[in-house]
Amino acid sequence: MICDKCGVEMRYKKDGHSISWICDNCGDAVASSFFEPYETDTTDYHILISTSNKTDIEMLKIVAGVANCNYIEAKKLIEKAPVEVFHGQAVEVKAIKEKLEAASIDFKIEPEFPY
Ligand SMILES: [Zn+2]
């Protein structure tokens, strides 16, 4: 990063989730947001519920939430396992993954989810 005002190389500074470049010559600073790799990943990931799950009300509740349907539809979905319940980008998929893991629901993500 080169300073707009004086053309010298700026100093890189990382502070938590934000990054900035500072010019030691004139004091100019350029700030930028820092993104985790999964926040900028635009791959379309598919979450599939596995066949090995025991269906209970807790699972119905979570699957209904993830698939955006009612409990009856969620139950039908689970019966069709392995079945896709959600697809989307890494940011959303990561949140759902954590929810499913917390509830001990067996699932897989395609393609392989590296986060
Ligand atoms: Zn400068």
PDB file of C-alpha atoms and ligand atoms in Angstrom:
ATOM      1  CA  MET A   1       0.000   0.000   0.000  1.00  0.00           C
ATOM      2  CA  ILE A   2       1.433   3.337  -1.128  1.00  0.00           C
ATOM      3  CA  CYS A   3       0.421   6.648   0.466  1.00  0.00           C
ATOM      4  CA  ASP A   4      -1.811   8.783  -1.826  1.00  0.00           C
ATOM      5  CA  LYS A   5      -0.310  12.007  -0.544  1.00  0.00           C
ATOM      6  CA  CYS A   6       3.418  11.381  -0.520  1.00  0.00           C
ATOM      7  CA  GLY A   7       3.923   8.116  -2.374  1.00  0.00           C
ATOM      8  CA  VAL A   8       5.865   6.278   0.290  1.00  0.00           C
ATOM      9  CA  GLU A   9       5.213   2.712   1.413  1.00  0.00           C
ATOM     10  CA  MET A  10       2.736   2.654   4.288  1.00  0.00           C
ATOM     11  CA  ARG A  11       3.025   0.579   7.434  1.00  0.00           C
ATOM     12  CA  TYR A  12       0.576  -2.319   7.839  1.00  0.00           C
ATOM     13  CA  LYS A  13      -1.220  -2.581  11.167  1.00  0.00           C
ATOM     14  CA  LYS A  14      -3.621  -5.318  12.228  1.00  0.00           C
ATOM     15  CA  ASP A  15      -5.820  -4.695  15.219  1.00  0.00           C
ATOM     16  CA  GLY A  16      -8.291  -7.444  16.030  1.00  0.00           C
ATOM     17  CA  HIS A  17     -10.668  -7.676  13.082  1.00  0.00           C
ATOM     18  CA  SER A  18      -9.602  -4.490  11.374  1.00  0.00           C
ATOM     19  CA  ILE A  19      -6.538  -3.741   9.340  1.00  0.00           C
ATOM     20  CA  SER A  20      -5.093  -0.403   8.462  1.00  0.00           C
ATOM     21  CA  TRP A  21      -2.124   1.128   6.716  1.00  0.00           C
ATOM     22  CA  ILE A  22      -0.397   4.080   8.286  1.00  0.00           C
ATOM     23  CA  CYS A  23       1.942   6.524   6.586  1.00  0.00           C
ATOM     24  CA  ASP A  24       4.823   7.350   8.898  1.00  0.00           C
ATOM     25  CA  ASN A  25       5.738  10.283   6.655  1.00  0.00           C
ATOM     26  CA  CYS A  26       2.516  12.335   6.731  1.00  0.00           C
ATOM     27  CA  GLY A  27       0.403  10.453   9.263  1.00  0.00           C
ATOM     28  CA  ASP A  28      -2.298   9.503   6.752  1.00  0.00           C
ATOM     29  CA  ALA A  29      -4.141   6.263   7.526  1.00  0.00           C
ATOM     30  CA  VAL A  30      -6.280   3.910   5.469  1.00  0.00           C
ATOM     31  CA  ALA A  31      -8.547   1.573   7.378  1.00  0.00           C
ATOM     32  CA  SER A  32     -10.122  -1.552   6.037  1.00  0.00           C
ATOM     33  CA  SER A  33     -12.178  -4.338   7.520  1.00  0.00           C
ATOM     34  CA  PHE A  34     -10.568  -7.664   7.993  1.00  0.00           C
ATOM     35  CA  PHE A  35     -12.612 -10.687   6.958  1.00  0.00           C
ATOM     36  CA  GLU A  36     -12.245 -14.263   8.058  1.00  0.00           C
ATOM     37  CA  PRO A  37     -11.837 -16.581   5.045  1.00  0.00           C
ATOM     38  CA  TYR A  38     -15.347 -18.044   5.491  1.00  0.00           C
ATOM     39  CA  GLU A  39     -16.867 -14.540   5.385  1.00  0.00           C
ATOM     40  CA  THR A  40     -15.742 -13.996   1.814  1.00  0.00           C
ATOM     41  CA  ASP A  41     -16.269 -17.547   0.564  1.00  0.00           C
ATOM     42  CA  THR A  42     -19.058 -17.481  -2.050  1.00  0.00           C
ATOM     43  CA  THR A  43     -19.170 -21.240  -2.662  1.00  0.00           C
ATOM     44  CA  ASP A  44     -22.680 -22.700  -2.579  1.00  0.00           C
ATOM     45  CA  TYR A  45     -22.545 -25.307   0.202  1.00  0.00           C
ATOM     46  CA  HIS A  46     -25.229 -27.942   0.722  1.00  0.00           C
ATOM     47  CA  ILE A  47     -26.151 -29.267   4.162  1.00  0.00           C
ATOM     48  CA  LEU A  48     -27.556 -32.784   4.181  1.00  0.00           C
ATOM     49  CA  ILE A  49     -29.096 -34.498   7.177  1.00  0.00           C
ATOM     50  CA  SER A  50     -27.756 -38.035   7.596  1.00  0.00           C
ATOM     51  CA  THR A  51     -29.882 -41.185   7.977  1.00  0.00           C
ATOM     52  CA  SER A  52     -28.541 -42.094  11.415  1.00  0.00           C
ATOM     53  CA  ASN A  53     -30.480 -39.512  13.407  1.00  0.00           C
ATOM     54  CA  LYS A  54     -33.105 -40.281  15.997  1.00  0.00           C
ATOM     55  CA  THR A  55     -36.008 -37.934  15.328  1.00  0.00           C
ATOM     56  CA  ASP A  56     -37.175 -36.089  18.400  1.00  0.00           C
ATOM     57  CA  ILE A  57     -38.906 -32.776  18.996  1.00  0.00           C
ATOM     58  CA  GLU A  58     -35.587 -30.987  19.476  1.00  0.00           C
ATOM     59  CA  MET A  59     -34.370 -32.184  16.096  1.00  0.00           C
ATOM     60  CA  LEU A  60     -37.680 -31.304  14.415  1.00  0.00           C
ATOM     61  CA  LYS A  61     -37.421 -27.823  15.859  1.00  0.00           C
ATOM     62  CA  ILE A  62     -33.897 -27.319  14.528  1.00  0.00           C
ATOM     63  CA  VAL A  63     -34.530 -28.866  11.111  1.00  0.00           C
ATOM     64  CA  ALA A  64     -37.731 -26.831  10.715  1.00  0.00           C
ATOM     65  CA  GLY A  65     -35.725 -23.698  11.532  1.00  0.00           C
ATOM     66  CA  VAL A  66     -32.891 -24.537   9.159  1.00  0.00           C
ATOM     67  CA  ALA A  67     -35.129 -25.654   6.277  1.00  0.00           C
ATOM     68  CA  ASN A  68     -37.629 -22.877   6.995  1.00  0.00           C
ATOM     69  CA  CYS A  69     -40.645 -25.184   7.160  1.00  0.00           C
ATOM     70  CA  ASN A  70     -43.113 -26.467   9.769  1.00  0.00           C
ATOM     71  CA  TYR A  71     -42.606 -29.535  12.015  1.00  0.00           C
ATOM     72  CA  ILE A  72     -44.686 -31.825   9.796  1.00  0.00           C
ATOM     73  CA  GLU A  73     -42.631 -30.905   6.762  1.00  0.00           C
ATOM     74  CA  ALA A  74     -39.457 -31.239   8.819  1.00  0.00           C
ATOM     75  CA  LYS A  75     -40.464 -34.756   9.880  1.00  0.00           C
ATOM     76  CA  LYS A  76     -41.117 -35.725   6.251  1.00  0.00           C
ATOM     77  CA  LEU A  77     -37.737 -34.278   5.299  1.00  0.00           C
ATOM     78  CA  ILE A  78     -35.909 -36.272   7.978  1.00  0.00           C
ATOM     79  CA  GLU A  79     -37.677 -39.453   6.840  1.00  0.00           C
ATOM     80  CA  LYS A  80     -36.231 -38.885   3.366  1.00  0.00           C
ATOM     81  CA  ALA A  81     -32.647 -38.615   4.716  1.00  0.00           C
ATOM     82  CA  PRO A  82     -30.029 -38.217   3.485  1.00  0.00           C
ATOM     83  CA  VAL A  83     -31.722 -35.036   2.379  1.00  0.00           C
ATOM     84  CA  GLU A  84     -30.671 -31.476   1.756  1.00  0.00           C
ATOM     85  CA  VAL A  85     -32.069 -29.073   4.352  1.00  0.00           C
ATOM     86  CA  PHE A  86     -30.165 -25.963   3.413  1.00  0.00           C
ATOM     87  CA  HIS A  87     -27.829 -24.534   0.851  1.00  0.00           C
ATOM     88  CA  GLY A  88     -26.068 -21.236   0.867  1.00  0.00           C
ATOM     89  CA  GLN A  89     -22.821 -19.451   1.468  1.00  0.00           C
ATOM     90  CA  ALA A  90     -20.211 -20.209   4.103  1.00  0.00           C
ATOM     91  CA  VAL A  91     -21.333 -17.531   6.579  1.00  0.00           C
ATOM     92  CA  GLU A  92     -24.835 -19.021   6.897  1.00  0.00           C
ATOM     93  CA  VAL A  93     -23.631 -22.604   6.609  1.00  0.00           C
ATOM     94  CA  LYS A  94     -21.156 -22.098   9.450  1.00  0.00           C
ATOM     95  CA  ALA A  95     -23.907 -20.808  11.764  1.00  0.00           C
ATOM     96  CA  ILE A  96     -26.155 -23.781  10.931  1.00  0.00           C
ATOM     97  CA  LYS A  97     -23.274 -26.242  11.276  1.00  0.00           C
ATOM     98  CA  GLU A  98     -22.663 -25.011  14.817  1.00  0.00           C
ATOM     99  CA  LYS A  99     -26.373 -25.330  15.626  1.00  0.00           C
ATOM    100  CA  LEU A 100     -26.539 -28.901  14.291  1.00  0.00           C
ATOM    101  CA  GLU A 101     -23.360 -29.903  16.088  1.00  0.00           C
ATOM    102  CA  ALA A 102     -24.657 -28.458  19.357  1.00  0.00           C
ATOM    103  CA  ALA A 103     -27.785 -30.604  18.978  1.00  0.00           C
ATOM    104  CA  SER A 104     -25.731 -33.732  18.060  1.00  0.00           C
ATOM    105  CA  ILE A 105     -27.480 -34.044  14.710  1.00  0.00           C
ATOM    106  CA  ASP A 106     -25.606 -36.069  12.100  1.00  0.00           C
ATOM    107  CA  PHE A 107     -25.138 -34.220   8.841  1.00  0.00           C
ATOM    108  CA  LYS A 108     -22.711 -33.650   6.065  1.00  0.00           C
ATOM    109  CA  ILE A 109     -21.785 -30.671   3.974  1.00  0.00           C
ATOM    110  CA  GLU A 110     -21.014 -30.769   0.256  1.00  0.00           C
ATOM    111  CA  PRO A 111     -18.548 -29.789  -1.014  1.00  0.00           C
ATOM    112  CA  GLU A 112     -16.254 -30.335   1.957  1.00  0.00           C
ATOM    113  CA  PHE A 113     -16.596 -27.419   4.408  1.00  0.00           C
ATOM    114  CA  PRO A 114     -13.157 -26.299   5.624  1.00  0.00           C
ATOM    115  CA  TYR A 115     -14.202 -24.014   8.486  1.00  0.00           C
TER     116      TYR A 115
HETATM  117 ZN    ZN B   1       2.037   9.996   3.408  1.00  0.00          ZN
END
